[in-house]
Amino acid sequence: MEWQQAAVGLPAPYAAPSGSMSPPLFGVIVPGCPVQTDISPVDTGRWTTSLGVAPESFVVFLTMSEPLPPGYGIGLFLAREDTMSFQYVGALTQQRPSSIIRVSPVFLNAAQPIRIVLGLALEREEELQNLGLTQEQPLQQSQAATKAAIAERILKDLYDFVVSYSRTLTSDGGSVTNGIGSIEPGDYVVLPTSFVDRWRARVQTKLAKDNAFWS
């Protein structure tokens, strides 16, 4: 996130850092913690606050103590405390004054807990739309890859289950006669009529033991 100067002519309190007596502009709710409103200004139209150890999600909202300047919104960014390299995660606008932020696995999948910082930046709505499009593209690609991986696991599990019913029919010569008719010797899969129910029960059992079975 670039800490650029806000545009000239914006109404207070967004055009200048808030004073100690000014009402809070933003609030943050981390599950299990009190509402956080001590969000520090670091520059014109720029604020940060520490969220501590990265939660899986949190809520950020406008207190509506002052309306946003027309045509502007608040960009939301996250960064590790030790790098302060911010990533765009969402936005607040006058029409959408609150948002639930799902924290990226980048901040969660680590051997050691990661402390994170929330950055808020006053941006033009057009810029926020561009940031949103940039964020959605890799997310859509990741979701598509996840769906493909899940489909592959489902197919593999179904294949393994079907193959478990296979049997080999052999004969000294000619065809083998069963109750239905004559068939050539070879490997065959003979399925009971309850096959689908059994496979569904098998999958449900796996999911009950591990809900990340497909992932």
Short mmCIF file of C-alpha atoms in Angstrom, two decimals:
data_model
loop_
_atom_site.label_atom_id
_atom_site.label_comp_id
_atom_site.label_asym_id
_atom_site.label_seq_id
_atom_site.Cartn_x
_atom_site.Cartn_y
_atom_site.Cartn_z
CA MET A 1 0.00 0.00 0.00
CA GLU A 2 1.41 3.39 -0.95
CA TRP A 3 0.97 6.16 1.59
CA GLN A 4 0.18 8.94 -0.87
CA GLN A 5 -1.12 12.33 0.13
CA ALA A 6 -4.89 12.70 0.05
CA ALA A 7 -6.37 15.09 -2.48
CA VAL A 8 -6.45 18.78 -1.59
CA GLY A 9 -9.78 20.21 -0.48
CA LEU A 10 -11.17 17.17 1.34
CA PRO A 11 -13.37 18.00 4.33
CA ALA A 12 -12.10 17.43 7.85
CA PRO A 13 -11.43 15.08 9.53
CA TYR A 14 -10.28 13.07 6.49
CA ALA A 15 -7.99 15.80 5.16
CA ALA A 16 -5.80 15.87 8.26
CA PRO A 17 -4.79 13.56 11.10
CA SER A 18 -7.47 13.41 13.77
CA GLY A 19 -6.85 15.14 17.06
CA SER A 20 -6.99 13.35 20.38
CA MET A 21 -10.46 14.76 21.09
CA SER A 22 -11.93 13.88 17.69
CA PRO A 23 -14.55 11.12 17.62
CA PRO A 24 -13.25 7.86 16.14
CA LEU A 25 -13.80 7.41 12.42
CA PHE A 26 -13.46 3.62 12.36
CA GLY A 27 -14.06 0.59 14.52
CA VAL A 28 -12.64 -2.93 14.39
CA ILE A 29 -14.06 -6.08 15.98
CA VAL A 30 -11.75 -9.06 16.39
CA PRO A 31 -13.62 -12.13 17.71
CA GLY A 32 -13.20 -12.44 21.46
CA CYS A 33 -11.82 -8.90 21.86
CA PRO A 34 -13.36 -5.52 22.76
CA VAL A 35 -14.30 -3.14 19.97
CA GLN A 36 -11.19 -1.32 18.80
CA THR A 37 -11.44 2.39 17.90
CA ASP A 38 -7.91 3.58 18.72
CA ILE A 39 -6.85 3.64 15.07
CA SER A 40 -3.80 5.85 14.67
CA PRO A 41 -3.36 8.36 11.82
CA VAL A 42 0.04 7.99 10.16
CA ASP A 43 -0.41 10.50 7.35
CA THR A 44 -3.09 12.50 5.59
CA GLY A 45 -5.89 10.07 4.83
CA ARG A 46 -3.93 7.09 6.18
CA TRP A 47 -4.45 5.10 9.40
CA THR A 48 -3.16 1.87 10.95
CA THR A 49 -3.94 -0.32 13.92
CA SER A 50 -2.43 -3.55 15.21
CA LEU A 51 -4.71 -6.58 15.26
CA GLY A 52 -2.28 -8.74 17.22
CA VAL A 53 -2.00 -12.39 16.23
CA ALA A 54 -3.81 -12.86 12.92
CA PRO A 55 -7.43 -13.97 13.45
CA GLU A 56 -9.31 -15.97 10.84
CA SER A 57 -11.65 -13.03 10.32
CA PHE A 58 -12.60 -9.66 11.74
CA VAL A 59 -15.08 -6.84 11.17
CA VAL A 60 -14.19 -3.25 10.30
CA PHE A 61 -16.72 -0.44 10.05
CA LEU A 62 -17.22 3.29 9.71
CA THR A 63 -18.54 4.88 12.89
CA MET A 64 -20.40 7.38 10.68
CA SER A 65 -19.28 10.20 12.98
CA GLU A 66 -18.37 12.02 9.76
CA PRO A 67 -19.55 11.24 6.21
CA LEU A 68 -16.95 10.21 3.67
CA PRO A 69 -16.07 12.80 1.04
CA PRO A 70 -18.20 12.35 -2.12
CA GLY A 71 -16.64 9.87 -4.54
CA TYR A 72 -14.27 8.43 -1.92
CA GLY A 73 -14.06 5.21 0.07
CA ILE A 74 -11.72 3.58 2.55
CA GLY A 75 -9.37 0.92 1.24
CA LEU A 76 -8.54 -1.87 3.69
CA PHE A 77 -5.10 -3.46 3.71
CA LEU A 78 -3.29 -6.08 5.79
CA ALA A 79 0.42 -6.50 6.49
CA ARG A 80 2.69 -8.47 8.75
CA GLU A 81 4.07 -6.35 11.58
CA ASP A 82 7.61 -7.39 10.70
CA THR A 83 7.41 -6.41 7.02
CA MET A 84 4.66 -3.77 6.76
CA SER A 85 4.11 -4.86 3.15
CA PHE A 86 0.39 -4.24 2.70
CA GLN A 87 -2.10 -6.29 0.67
CA TYR A 88 -5.51 -4.98 -0.36
CA VAL A 89 -8.34 -6.97 1.27
CA GLY A 90 -11.49 -4.88 0.87
CA ALA A 91 -13.14 -1.48 1.16
CA LEU A 92 -15.69 0.60 3.02
CA THR A 93 -17.99 3.11 1.36
CA GLN A 94 -20.84 5.33 2.42
CA GLN A 95 -23.21 2.73 0.94
CA ARG A 96 -21.35 -0.20 2.53
CA PRO A 97 -20.02 1.09 5.86
CA SER A 98 -18.99 -2.28 7.30
CA SER A 99 -17.23 -5.40 6.06
CA ILE A 100 -16.27 -8.86 7.29
CA ILE A 101 -12.66 -9.53 6.30
CA ARG A 102 -11.52 -13.12 5.86
CA VAL A 103 -7.81 -13.21 6.61
CA SER A 104 -5.70 -14.78 3.86
CA PRO A 105 -3.96 -18.10 4.62
CA VAL A 106 -0.72 -16.22 3.92
CA PHE A 107 -1.10 -14.73 7.40
CA LEU A 108 -2.36 -17.93 9.03
CA ASN A 109 -0.40 -20.90 7.67
CA ALA A 110 2.80 -20.58 9.64
CA ALA A 111 4.63 -22.52 12.32
CA GLN A 112 4.72 -19.39 14.48
CA PRO A 113 1.77 -17.01 15.07
CA ILE A 114 1.90 -13.96 12.81
CA ARG A 115 1.05 -10.51 14.13
CA ILE A 116 -0.69 -8.31 11.59
CA VAL A 117 -1.52 -4.65 11.03
CA LEU A 118 -4.67 -3.23 9.46
CA GLY A 119 -4.13 -0.25 7.19
CA LEU A 120 -6.92 2.10 6.11
CA ALA A 121 -6.50 4.53 3.24
CA LEU A 122 -8.78 7.18 1.81
CA GLU A 123 -9.03 6.42 -1.91
CA ARG A 124 -11.19 7.41 -4.85
CA GLU A 125 -13.91 4.86 -5.54
CA GLU A 126 -12.51 4.25 -9.04
CA GLU A 127 -9.16 3.29 -7.55
CA LEU A 128 -10.84 0.94 -5.09
CA GLN A 129 -12.70 -0.74 -7.95
CA ASN A 130 -9.40 -1.29 -9.76
CA LEU A 131 -7.84 -2.73 -6.61
CA GLY A 132 -10.84 -5.05 -6.24
CA LEU A 133 -10.46 -6.38 -9.78
CA THR A 134 -6.75 -6.98 -9.21
CA GLN A 135 -7.56 -8.91 -6.04
CA GLU A 136 -10.33 -11.02 -7.61
CA GLN A 137 -8.29 -12.42 -10.51
CA PRO A 138 -5.85 -14.55 -8.46
CA LEU A 139 -8.72 -15.48 -6.12
CA GLN A 140 -10.80 -16.80 -9.02
CA GLN A 141 -7.80 -18.73 -10.34
CA SER A 142 -7.22 -20.23 -6.90
CA GLN A 143 -10.89 -21.21 -6.57
CA ALA A 144 -10.84 -22.85 -10.01
CA ALA A 145 -7.72 -24.82 -9.09
CA THR A 146 -9.33 -25.89 -5.81
CA LYS A 147 -12.48 -27.12 -7.60
CA ALA A 148 -10.36 -29.08 -10.08
CA ALA A 149 -8.40 -30.69 -7.23
CA ILE A 150 -11.61 -31.63 -5.41
CA ALA A 151 -13.09 -33.13 -8.58
CA GLU A 152 -9.90 -35.15 -9.10
CA ARG A 153 -10.07 -36.52 -5.55
CA ILE A 154 -13.74 -37.45 -5.94
CA LEU A 155 -13.02 -39.29 -9.19
CA LYS A 156 -10.05 -41.11 -7.65
CA ASP A 157 -12.07 -42.20 -4.63
CA LEU A 158 -14.91 -43.40 -6.85
CA TYR A 159 -12.47 -45.27 -9.09
CA ASP A 160 -10.79 -46.96 -6.11
CA PHE A 161 -14.17 -47.97 -4.73
CA VAL A 162 -15.34 -49.42 -8.04
CA VAL A 163 -12.07 -51.30 -8.58
CA SER A 164 -12.44 -52.88 -5.14
CA TYR A 165 -15.32 -54.91 -6.63
CA SER A 166 -13.28 -56.18 -9.58
CA ARG A 167 -12.70 -59.86 -10.14
CA THR A 168 -11.06 -61.93 -12.82
CA LEU A 169 -13.00 -64.58 -14.74
CA THR A 170 -10.82 -67.29 -16.23
CA SER A 171 -11.51 -70.28 -18.42
CA ASP A 172 -9.47 -73.02 -20.06
CA GLY A 173 -10.83 -71.88 -23.39
CA GLY A 174 -13.83 -70.25 -24.94
CA SER A 175 -16.28 -68.15 -23.01
CA VAL A 176 -17.43 -68.26 -19.41
CA THR A 177 -21.10 -68.84 -18.75
CA ASN A 178 -22.82 -67.12 -15.86
CA GLY A 179 -26.42 -66.57 -14.91
CA ILE A 180 -26.86 -63.87 -17.54
CA GLY A 181 -25.02 -65.17 -20.54
CA SER A 182 -21.64 -65.98 -21.99
CA ILE A 183 -18.79 -63.48 -21.54
CA GLU A 184 -15.16 -63.54 -22.53
CA PRO A 185 -12.56 -64.27 -19.81
CA GLY A 186 -10.86 -61.18 -18.35
CA ASP A 187 -11.07 -58.58 -15.60
CA TYR A 188 -14.58 -57.44 -14.74
CA VAL A 189 -16.20 -55.18 -12.17
CA VAL A 190 -19.34 -56.64 -10.66
CA LEU A 191 -21.31 -54.07 -8.69
CA PRO A 192 -24.18 -54.66 -6.28
CA THR A 193 -27.36 -52.65 -6.79
CA SER A 194 -26.60 -50.82 -3.53
CA PHE A 195 -23.28 -49.56 -4.92
CA VAL A 196 -24.16 -45.84 -4.92
CA ASP A 197 -25.52 -45.95 -1.36
CA ARG A 198 -22.41 -47.74 -0.13
CA TRP A 199 -20.09 -45.24 -1.78
CA ARG A 200 -22.03 -42.29 -0.39
CA ALA A 201 -21.88 -43.81 3.11
CA ARG A 202 -18.13 -44.31 2.69
CA VAL A 203 -17.63 -40.64 1.72
CA GLN A 204 -19.80 -39.41 4.59
CA THR A 205 -17.75 -41.47 7.04
CA LYS A 206 -14.51 -39.98 5.70
CA LEU A 207 -15.89 -36.45 5.93
CA ALA A 208 -17.07 -37.05 9.50
CA LYS A 209 -13.52 -38.03 10.47
CA ASP A 210 -11.82 -35.27 8.46
CA ASN A 211 -13.82 -32.39 6.96
CA ALA A 212 -10.76 -31.47 4.86
CA PHE A 213 -10.91 -34.88 3.16
CA TRP A 214 -11.41 -33.39 -0.33
CA SER A 215 -9.01 -30.45 0.06
#
